[in-house]
PDB file of C-alpha atoms in Angstrom:
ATOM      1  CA  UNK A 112     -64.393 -47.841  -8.589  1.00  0.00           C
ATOM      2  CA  UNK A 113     -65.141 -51.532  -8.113  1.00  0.00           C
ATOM      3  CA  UNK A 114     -66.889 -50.462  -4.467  1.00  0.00           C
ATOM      4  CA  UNK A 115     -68.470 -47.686  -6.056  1.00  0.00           C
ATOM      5  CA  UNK A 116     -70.028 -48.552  -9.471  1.00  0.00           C
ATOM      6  CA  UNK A 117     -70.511 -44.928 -10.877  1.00  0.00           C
ATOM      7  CA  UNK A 118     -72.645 -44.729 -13.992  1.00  0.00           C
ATOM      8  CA  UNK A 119     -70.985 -41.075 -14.704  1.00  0.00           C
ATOM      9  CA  UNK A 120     -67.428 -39.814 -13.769  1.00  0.00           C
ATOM     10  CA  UNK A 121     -66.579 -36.118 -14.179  1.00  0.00           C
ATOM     11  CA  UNK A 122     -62.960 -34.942 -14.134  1.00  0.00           C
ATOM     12  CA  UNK A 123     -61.654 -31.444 -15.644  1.00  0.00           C
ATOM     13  CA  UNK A 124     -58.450 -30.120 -16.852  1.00  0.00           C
ATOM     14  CA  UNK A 125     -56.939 -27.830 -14.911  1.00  0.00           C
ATOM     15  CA  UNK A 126     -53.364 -25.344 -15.053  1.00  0.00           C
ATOM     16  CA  UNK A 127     -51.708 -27.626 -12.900  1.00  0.00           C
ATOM     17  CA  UNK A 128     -51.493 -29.924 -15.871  1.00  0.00           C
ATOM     18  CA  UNK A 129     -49.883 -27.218 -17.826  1.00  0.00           C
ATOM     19  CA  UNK A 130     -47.024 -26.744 -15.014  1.00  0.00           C
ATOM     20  CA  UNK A 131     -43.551 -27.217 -15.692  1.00  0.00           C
ATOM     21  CA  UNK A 132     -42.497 -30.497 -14.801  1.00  0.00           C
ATOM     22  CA  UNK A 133     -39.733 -32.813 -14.520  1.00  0.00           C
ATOM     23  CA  UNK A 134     -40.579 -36.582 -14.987  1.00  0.00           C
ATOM     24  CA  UNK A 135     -37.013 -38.849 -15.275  1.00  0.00           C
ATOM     25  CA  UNK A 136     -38.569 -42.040 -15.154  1.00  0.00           C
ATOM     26  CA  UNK A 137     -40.844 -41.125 -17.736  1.00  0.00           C
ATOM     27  CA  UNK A 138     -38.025 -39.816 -19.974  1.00  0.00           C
ATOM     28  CA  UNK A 139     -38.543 -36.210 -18.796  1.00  0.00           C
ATOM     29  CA  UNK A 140     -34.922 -35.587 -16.813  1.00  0.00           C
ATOM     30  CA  UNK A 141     -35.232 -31.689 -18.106  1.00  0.00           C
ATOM     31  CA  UNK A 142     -38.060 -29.194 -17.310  1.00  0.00           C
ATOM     32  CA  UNK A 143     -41.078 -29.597 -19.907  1.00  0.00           C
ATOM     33  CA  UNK A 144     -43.910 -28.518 -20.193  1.00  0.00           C
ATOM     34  CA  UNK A 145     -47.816 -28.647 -22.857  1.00  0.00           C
ATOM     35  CA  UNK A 146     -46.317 -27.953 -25.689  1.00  0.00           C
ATOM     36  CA  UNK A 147     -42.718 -29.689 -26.267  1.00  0.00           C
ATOM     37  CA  UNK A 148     -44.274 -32.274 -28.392  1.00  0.00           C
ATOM     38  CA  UNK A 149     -42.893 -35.340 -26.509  1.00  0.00           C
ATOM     39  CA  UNK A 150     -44.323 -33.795 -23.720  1.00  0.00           C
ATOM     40  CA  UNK A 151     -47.693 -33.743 -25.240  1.00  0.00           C
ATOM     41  CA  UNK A 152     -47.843 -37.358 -25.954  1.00  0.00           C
ATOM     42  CA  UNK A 153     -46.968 -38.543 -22.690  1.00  0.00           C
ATOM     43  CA  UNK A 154     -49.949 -36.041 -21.498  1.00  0.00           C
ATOM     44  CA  UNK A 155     -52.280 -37.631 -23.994  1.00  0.00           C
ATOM     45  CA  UNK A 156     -51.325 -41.080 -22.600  1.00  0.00           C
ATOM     46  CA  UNK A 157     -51.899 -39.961 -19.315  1.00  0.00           C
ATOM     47  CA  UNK A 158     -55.462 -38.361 -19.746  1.00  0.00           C
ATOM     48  CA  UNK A 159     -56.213 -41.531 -21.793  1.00  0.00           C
ATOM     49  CA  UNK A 160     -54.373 -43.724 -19.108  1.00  0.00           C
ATOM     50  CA  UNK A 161     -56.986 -41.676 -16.578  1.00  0.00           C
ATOM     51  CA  UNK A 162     -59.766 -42.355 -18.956  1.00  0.00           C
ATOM     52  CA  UNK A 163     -59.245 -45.949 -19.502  1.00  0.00           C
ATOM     53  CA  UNK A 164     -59.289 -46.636 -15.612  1.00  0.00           C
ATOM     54  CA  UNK A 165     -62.039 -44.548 -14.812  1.00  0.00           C
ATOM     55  CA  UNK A 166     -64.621 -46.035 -17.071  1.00  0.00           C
ATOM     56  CA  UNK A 167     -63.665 -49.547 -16.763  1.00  0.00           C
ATOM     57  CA  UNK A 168     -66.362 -50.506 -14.614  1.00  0.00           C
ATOM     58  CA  UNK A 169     -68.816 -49.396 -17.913  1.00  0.00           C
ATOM     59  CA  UNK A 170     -69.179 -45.643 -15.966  1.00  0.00           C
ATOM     60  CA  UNK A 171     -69.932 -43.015 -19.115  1.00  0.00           C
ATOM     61  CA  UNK A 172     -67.474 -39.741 -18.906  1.00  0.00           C
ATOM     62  CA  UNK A 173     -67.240 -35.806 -18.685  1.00  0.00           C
ATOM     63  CA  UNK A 174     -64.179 -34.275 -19.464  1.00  0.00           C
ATOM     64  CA  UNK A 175     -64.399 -30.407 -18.483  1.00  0.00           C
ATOM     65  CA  UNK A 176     -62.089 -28.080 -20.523  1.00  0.00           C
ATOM     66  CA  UNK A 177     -59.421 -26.442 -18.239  1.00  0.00           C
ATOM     67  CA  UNK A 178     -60.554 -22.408 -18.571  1.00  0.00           C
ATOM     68  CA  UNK A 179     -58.181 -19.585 -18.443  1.00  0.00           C
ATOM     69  CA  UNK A 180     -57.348 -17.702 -15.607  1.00  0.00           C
ATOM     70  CA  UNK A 181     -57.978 -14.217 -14.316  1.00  0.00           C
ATOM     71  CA  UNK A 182     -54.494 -14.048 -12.675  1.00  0.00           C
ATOM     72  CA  UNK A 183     -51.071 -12.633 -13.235  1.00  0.00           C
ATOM     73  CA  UNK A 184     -49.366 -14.602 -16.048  1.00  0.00           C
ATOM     74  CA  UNK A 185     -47.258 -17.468 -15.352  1.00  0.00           C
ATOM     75  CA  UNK A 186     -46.394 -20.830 -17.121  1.00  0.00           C
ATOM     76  CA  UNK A 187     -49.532 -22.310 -15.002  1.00  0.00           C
ATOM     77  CA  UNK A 188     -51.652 -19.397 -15.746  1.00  0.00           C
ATOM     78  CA  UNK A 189     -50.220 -19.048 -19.460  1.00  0.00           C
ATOM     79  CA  UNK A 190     -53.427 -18.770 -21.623  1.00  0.00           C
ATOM     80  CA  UNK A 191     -51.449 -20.844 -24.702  1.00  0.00           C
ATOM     81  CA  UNK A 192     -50.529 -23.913 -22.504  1.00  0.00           C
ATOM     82  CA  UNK A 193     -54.143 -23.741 -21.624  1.00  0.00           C
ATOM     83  CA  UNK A 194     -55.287 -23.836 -25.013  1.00  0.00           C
ATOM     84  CA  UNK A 195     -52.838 -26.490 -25.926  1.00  0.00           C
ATOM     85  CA  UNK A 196     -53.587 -28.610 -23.186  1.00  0.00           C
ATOM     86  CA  UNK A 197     -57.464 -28.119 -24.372  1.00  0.00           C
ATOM     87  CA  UNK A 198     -56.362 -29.852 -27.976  1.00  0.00           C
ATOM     88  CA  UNK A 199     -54.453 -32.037 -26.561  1.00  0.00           C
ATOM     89  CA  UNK A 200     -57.256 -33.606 -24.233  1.00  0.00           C
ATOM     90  CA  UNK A 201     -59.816 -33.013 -27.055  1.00  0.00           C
ATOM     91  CA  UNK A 202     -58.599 -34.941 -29.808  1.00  0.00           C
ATOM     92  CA  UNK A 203     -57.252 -37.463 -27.540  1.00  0.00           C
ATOM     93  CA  UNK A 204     -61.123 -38.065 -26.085  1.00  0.00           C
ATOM     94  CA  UNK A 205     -62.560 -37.433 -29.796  1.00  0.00           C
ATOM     95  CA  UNK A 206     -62.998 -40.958 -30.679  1.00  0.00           C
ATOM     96  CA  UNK A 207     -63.074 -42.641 -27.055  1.00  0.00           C
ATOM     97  CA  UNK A 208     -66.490 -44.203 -26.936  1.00  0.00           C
ATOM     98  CA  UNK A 209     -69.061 -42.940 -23.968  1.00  0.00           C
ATOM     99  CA  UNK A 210     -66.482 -40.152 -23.360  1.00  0.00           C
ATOM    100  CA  UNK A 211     -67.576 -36.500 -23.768  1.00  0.00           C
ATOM    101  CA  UNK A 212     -66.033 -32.913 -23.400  1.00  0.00           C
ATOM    102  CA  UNK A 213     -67.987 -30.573 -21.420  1.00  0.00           C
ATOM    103  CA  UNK A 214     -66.626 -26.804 -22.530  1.00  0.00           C
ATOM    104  CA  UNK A 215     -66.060 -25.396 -19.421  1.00  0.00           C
ATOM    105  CA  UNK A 216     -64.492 -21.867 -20.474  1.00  0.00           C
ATOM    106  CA  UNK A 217     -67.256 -21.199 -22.506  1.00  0.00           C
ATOM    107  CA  UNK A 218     -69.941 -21.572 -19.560  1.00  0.00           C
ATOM    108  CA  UNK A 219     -67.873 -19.465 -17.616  1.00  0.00           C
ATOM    109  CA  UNK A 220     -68.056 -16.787 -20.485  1.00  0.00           C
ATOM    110  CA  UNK A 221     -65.604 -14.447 -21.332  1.00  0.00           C
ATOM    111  CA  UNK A 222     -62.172 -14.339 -18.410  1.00  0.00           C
ATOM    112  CA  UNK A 223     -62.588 -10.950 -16.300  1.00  0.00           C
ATOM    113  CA  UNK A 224     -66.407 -10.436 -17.506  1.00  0.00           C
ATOM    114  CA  UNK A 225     -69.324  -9.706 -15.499  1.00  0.00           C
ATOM    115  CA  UNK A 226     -70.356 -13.681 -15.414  1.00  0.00           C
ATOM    116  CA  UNK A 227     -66.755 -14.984 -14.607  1.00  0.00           C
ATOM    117  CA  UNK A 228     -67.125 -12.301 -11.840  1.00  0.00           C
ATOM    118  CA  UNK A 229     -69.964 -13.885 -10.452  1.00  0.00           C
ATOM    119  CA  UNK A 230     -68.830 -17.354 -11.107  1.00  0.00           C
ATOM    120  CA  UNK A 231     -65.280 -17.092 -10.115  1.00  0.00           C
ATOM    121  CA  UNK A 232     -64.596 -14.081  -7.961  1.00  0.00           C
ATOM    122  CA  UNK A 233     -60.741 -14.760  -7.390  1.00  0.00           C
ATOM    123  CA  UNK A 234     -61.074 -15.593 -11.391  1.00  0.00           C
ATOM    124  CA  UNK A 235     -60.164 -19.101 -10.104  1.00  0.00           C
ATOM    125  CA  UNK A 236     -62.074 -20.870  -7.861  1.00  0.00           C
ATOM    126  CA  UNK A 237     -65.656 -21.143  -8.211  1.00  0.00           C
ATOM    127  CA  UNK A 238     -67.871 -19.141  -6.053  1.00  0.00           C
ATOM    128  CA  UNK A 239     -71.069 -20.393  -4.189  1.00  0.00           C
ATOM    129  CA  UNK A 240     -72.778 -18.848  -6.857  1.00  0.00           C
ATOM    130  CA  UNK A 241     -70.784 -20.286  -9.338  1.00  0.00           C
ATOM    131  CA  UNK A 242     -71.203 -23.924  -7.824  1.00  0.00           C
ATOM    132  CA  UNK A 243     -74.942 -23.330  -8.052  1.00  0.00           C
ATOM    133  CA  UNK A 244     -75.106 -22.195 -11.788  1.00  0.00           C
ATOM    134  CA  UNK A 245     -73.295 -25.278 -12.670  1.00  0.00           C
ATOM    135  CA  UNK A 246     -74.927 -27.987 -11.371  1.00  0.00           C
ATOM    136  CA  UNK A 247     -77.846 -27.268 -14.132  1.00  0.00           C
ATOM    137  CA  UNK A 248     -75.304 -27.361 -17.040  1.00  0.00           C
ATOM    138  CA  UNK A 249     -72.972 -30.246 -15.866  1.00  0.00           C
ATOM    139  CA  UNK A 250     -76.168 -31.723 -15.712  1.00  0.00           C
ATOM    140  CA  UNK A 251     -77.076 -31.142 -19.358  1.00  0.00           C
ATOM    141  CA  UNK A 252     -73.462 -32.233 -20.213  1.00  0.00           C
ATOM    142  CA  UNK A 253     -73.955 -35.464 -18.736  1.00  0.00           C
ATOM    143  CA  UNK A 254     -77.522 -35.942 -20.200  1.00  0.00           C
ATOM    144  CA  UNK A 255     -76.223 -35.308 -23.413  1.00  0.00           C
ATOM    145  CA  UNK A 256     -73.624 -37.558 -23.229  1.00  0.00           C
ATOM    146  CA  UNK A 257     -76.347 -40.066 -22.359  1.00  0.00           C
ATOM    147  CA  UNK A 258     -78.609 -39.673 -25.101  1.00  0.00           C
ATOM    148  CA  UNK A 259     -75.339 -40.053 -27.543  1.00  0.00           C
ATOM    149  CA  UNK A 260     -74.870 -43.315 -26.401  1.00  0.00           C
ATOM    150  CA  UNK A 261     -78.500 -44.547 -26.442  1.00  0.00           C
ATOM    151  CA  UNK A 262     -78.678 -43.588 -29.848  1.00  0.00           C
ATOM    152  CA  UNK A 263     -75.995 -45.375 -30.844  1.00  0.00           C
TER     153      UNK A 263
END
């Protein structure tokens, strides 16, 4: 970061913060996962931890929802941790100054529709397509988030 100097770091949420994990030296000896509300607050730390150290060289940023999956369920895939984890990152970035939330899962549209098809043809990973569409609305994101802070 110090090397770097970005004016504008991106990050997203993604399902593998929703995975089950096991953290003992963070008070986590047990499985866990989004949604045991301990659990939750050390994610919330975490993101904010994240936050904190990524915009400490005065860099504004985009947090990107994590989206649901078009895959077989599974705790990673489990549209309710995803939804949780959403919240969870949302209210902790609601007050965070230069810090926005970009909503990801709604650009991609609908999970299994004709535009997540094109976007995300593995209803995962984005497609060439997909990385082309995006760049024009990331790029509004990040404007927008600009103009909040200039006219504050």
């Amino acid at each position: 970061l110090e090397a770097f100097q970005p004016d504008v770091v991106v990050s997203q949420a993604t399902a593998w913060d929703v995975h089950d994990r096991r953290i003992p030296e963070h008070g986590f000896p047990e499985w866990t996962y989004v949604g045991d509300p301990a659990f939750d607050e050390y994610v919330a730390s975490e993101y904010r931890a994240a936050t904190d150290l990524l915009t400490s060289t005065g860099a504004r940023m985009v947090w990107m929802l994590a989206a649901h999956q078009d895959r077989p369920l599974a705790p990673m895939t489990d549209p309710a941790r995803i939804d949780r984890l959403n919240e969870i990152l949302a209210a902790t970035m609601q007050d965070v100054p230069n810090v926005s939330i970009a909503d990801y899962p709604a650009w991609l549209g609908p999970v299994g529709s004709a535009v997540d098809r094109r976007r995300r043809v593995d209803g995962l990973h984005l497609t060439e397509a997909g990385m082309q569409e995006i760049v024009p609305w990331l790029t509004t994101e990040v404007l927008r988030l600009d103009a909040s802070r200039t006219s504050s």
